[in-house]
Short mmCIF file of C-alpha atoms in Angstrom, two decimals:
data_model
loop_
_atom_site.label_atom_id
_atom_site.label_comp_id
_atom_site.label_asym_id
_atom_site.label_seq_id
_atom_site.Cartn_x
_atom_site.Cartn_y
_atom_site.Cartn_z
CA MET A 1 -28.12 7.26 9.34
CA LYS A 2 -24.24 7.11 8.05
CA PRO A 3 -24.05 3.75 6.87
CA ASP A 4 -20.10 2.33 7.74
CA LEU A 5 -19.38 0.82 4.28
CA PRO A 6 -16.97 -2.05 5.88
CA ILE A 7 -19.96 -3.48 8.21
CA VAL A 8 -22.05 -3.00 5.12
CA MET A 9 -19.84 -4.88 2.99
CA ARG A 10 -19.03 -8.10 5.25
CA GLY A 11 -22.65 -7.90 5.80
CA PHE A 12 -23.11 -8.62 1.93
CA PHE A 13 -19.99 -11.07 2.13
CA GLY A 14 -21.87 -13.38 4.64
CA THR A 15 -25.35 -13.25 3.24
CA MET A 16 -23.74 -13.89 -0.50
CA LEU A 17 -21.82 -16.50 1.03
CA THR A 18 -24.18 -18.24 3.35
CA GLU A 19 -27.59 -18.01 2.20
CA ILE A 20 -27.17 -17.01 -1.73
CA ALA A 21 -24.74 -19.33 -2.85
CA PRO A 22 -26.01 -22.54 -1.13
CA ARG A 23 -29.22 -21.86 -3.09
CA LEU A 24 -27.86 -21.46 -6.29
CA ASN A 25 -28.08 -24.62 -8.54
CA ALA A 26 -25.41 -24.05 -11.10
CA GLU A 27 -21.87 -24.76 -10.25
CA TYR A 28 -20.66 -21.43 -12.29
CA SER A 29 -23.31 -19.42 -10.48
CA THR A 30 -21.93 -20.23 -6.97
CA GLY A 31 -18.32 -20.12 -7.76
CA SER A 32 -18.86 -16.67 -8.89
CA ILE A 33 -21.11 -15.51 -5.96
CA SER A 34 -18.53 -16.93 -3.75
CA ILE A 35 -15.36 -14.92 -5.62
CA MET A 36 -17.68 -11.97 -5.80
CA SER A 37 -18.74 -12.15 -1.60
CA MET A 38 -14.80 -12.39 -1.32
CA MET A 39 -14.16 -9.54 -2.90
CA LEU A 40 -16.73 -7.41 -1.03
CA TYR A 41 -15.10 -8.67 1.93
CA LEU A 42 -11.15 -7.81 1.10
CA THR A 43 -12.36 -4.46 -0.54
CA ALA A 44 -13.89 -3.75 2.95
CA GLN A 45 -10.62 -4.05 4.27
CA GLU A 46 -9.08 -1.76 1.89
CA TYR A 47 -11.53 0.77 2.36
CA GLU A 48 -10.88 1.01 5.98
CA ARG A 49 -7.42 1.30 5.54
CA ALA A 50 -6.47 2.70 2.30
CA ALA A 51 -5.48 6.51 3.09
CA GLU A 52 -3.64 5.31 6.51
CA VAL A 53 -1.59 2.88 4.68
CA ARG A 54 -0.84 5.37 1.72
CA VAL A 55 -0.15 8.32 4.01
CA THR A 56 2.15 6.30 6.42
CA ASP A 57 4.00 4.87 3.11
CA ASN A 58 4.67 8.02 1.92
CA ALA A 59 6.20 9.63 4.90
CA GLU A 60 8.19 6.84 5.19
CA MET A 61 9.63 7.64 1.95
CA ARG A 62 9.94 11.01 2.46
CA ALA A 63 12.08 10.74 5.53
CA LEU A 64 13.94 8.14 4.06
CA PHE A 65 15.04 10.58 1.36
CA ALA A 66 15.74 13.15 3.46
CA ASP A 67 18.53 11.49 5.31
CA ALA A 68 19.55 9.71 1.78
CA ALA A 69 19.64 13.47 0.88
CA ARG A 70 22.48 14.18 3.52
CA LEU A 71 24.49 11.04 2.31
CA VAL A 72 24.15 10.58 -1.42
CA GLN A 73 26.97 12.83 -3.38
CA ASP A 74 25.10 12.53 -6.90
CA LYS A 75 24.07 16.47 -7.31
CA SER A 76 20.86 15.43 -9.40
CA LEU A 77 19.96 13.11 -7.74
CA LYS A 78 20.74 14.49 -4.01
CA ALA A 79 18.22 17.60 -5.06
CA ARG A 80 15.56 15.44 -6.14
CA LEU A 81 15.63 13.80 -2.92
CA GLU A 82 15.71 16.99 -1.02
CA GLU A 83 12.31 17.98 -3.07
CA ALA A 84 10.78 14.89 -2.80
CA ALA A 85 11.49 15.10 0.94
CA GLY A 86 9.74 18.57 1.21
CA THR A 87 6.59 17.48 -0.56
CA LYS A 88 3.48 16.88 1.24
CA ASP A 89 0.14 14.62 0.37
CA ARG A 90 -2.04 17.16 -1.68
CA SER A 91 -5.43 15.29 -0.51
CA LEU A 92 -6.73 12.44 1.34
CA LEU A 93 -8.16 11.28 -1.44
CA VAL A 94 -7.03 7.46 -2.39
CA SER A 95 -6.18 8.35 -5.81
CA ALA A 96 -4.38 11.80 -5.02
CA LEU A 97 -2.37 9.59 -2.39
CA ASP A 98 -1.89 7.16 -5.15
CA GLU A 99 -0.31 9.65 -7.22
CA GLY A 100 1.89 10.82 -4.89
CA HIS A 101 2.62 7.37 -4.14
CA ALA A 102 3.91 6.69 -7.70
CA ALA A 103 6.39 9.53 -7.88
CA LEU A 104 7.81 8.90 -4.55
CA SER A 105 7.97 4.85 -5.45
CA ALA A 106 9.83 5.96 -8.61
CA LEU A 107 12.32 7.72 -6.87
CA LEU A 108 13.25 4.79 -4.28
CA ILE A 109 13.65 2.76 -7.29
CA GLU A 110 16.31 5.04 -8.72
CA LEU A 111 17.52 5.57 -5.18
CA GLN A 112 17.81 2.12 -4.79
CA ALA A 113 19.80 1.55 -7.84
CA HIS A 114 22.17 4.01 -6.95
CA VAL A 115 22.61 2.73 -3.63
CA GLU A 116 23.38 -0.83 -4.70
CA GLU A 117 25.84 0.31 -6.87
CA SER A 118 27.71 2.41 -4.29
CA THR A 119 30.81 1.34 -2.83
CA ALA A 120 30.43 4.16 -0.10
CA PRO A 121 30.28 2.99 3.78
CA TRP A 122 26.87 4.58 4.45
CA ALA A 123 25.47 2.48 1.12
CA ALA A 124 24.90 -0.70 3.08
CA GLY A 125 22.67 1.06 5.90
CA LEU A 126 20.64 2.82 3.11
CA GLU A 127 19.85 -0.30 1.51
CA ALA A 128 19.03 -2.26 4.28
CA ARG A 129 16.55 0.66 5.52
CA ILE A 130 15.04 1.03 1.78
CA TRP A 131 14.13 -2.70 2.16
CA ASP A 132 13.05 -2.39 5.87
CA HIS A 133 10.38 0.46 4.55
CA LEU A 134 9.90 -2.13 1.26
CA LEU A 135 8.74 -4.98 3.87
CA ALA A 136 6.71 -2.96 6.24
CA SER A 137 5.00 -1.42 3.27
CA THR A 138 4.20 -5.01 1.99
CA GLU A 139 2.68 -5.81 5.48
CA ARG A 140 0.43 -2.79 5.81
CA ARG A 141 -0.74 -4.03 2.52
CA ARG A 142 -1.33 -7.88 3.31
CA LEU A 143 -5.37 -9.10 2.90
CA HIS A 144 -6.64 -10.99 5.94
CA LEU A 145 -9.25 -13.67 4.60
CA PRO A 146 -11.84 -14.47 6.88
CA VAL A 147 -12.74 -17.68 8.71
CA THR A 148 -15.70 -19.46 7.07
CA GLY A 149 -16.14 -22.43 8.50
#
């Protein structure tokens, strides 16, 4: 049998919150077990979607960099955008995806600062696209709280 981690963790959440917490006598212990059970629930969500969120974010940034490289006139930034656009995720381990995401995000910040300072006709459209990516990335990471009562 292969345990399904999100199901197991949601089961722990339910048991801790509905069976263990009500039987504890101390307020501190009850509060602690409630917080721990909620963290199990939220961790199960993150476990299920972790790789997909990161792979999608990284792919969006690479596509954005490929398009931006055709517009940006600064040769150094253009070269780094082209290089980053051509990279691939080296592994589906979350730690490796996070490492790649951090590098891409640093370049995105630099690109955004460049675009915000630019008066080029294409700058406003690229800035809007960056903000669209940031909003979509945030939405992908949204945690959904359980209905408990």
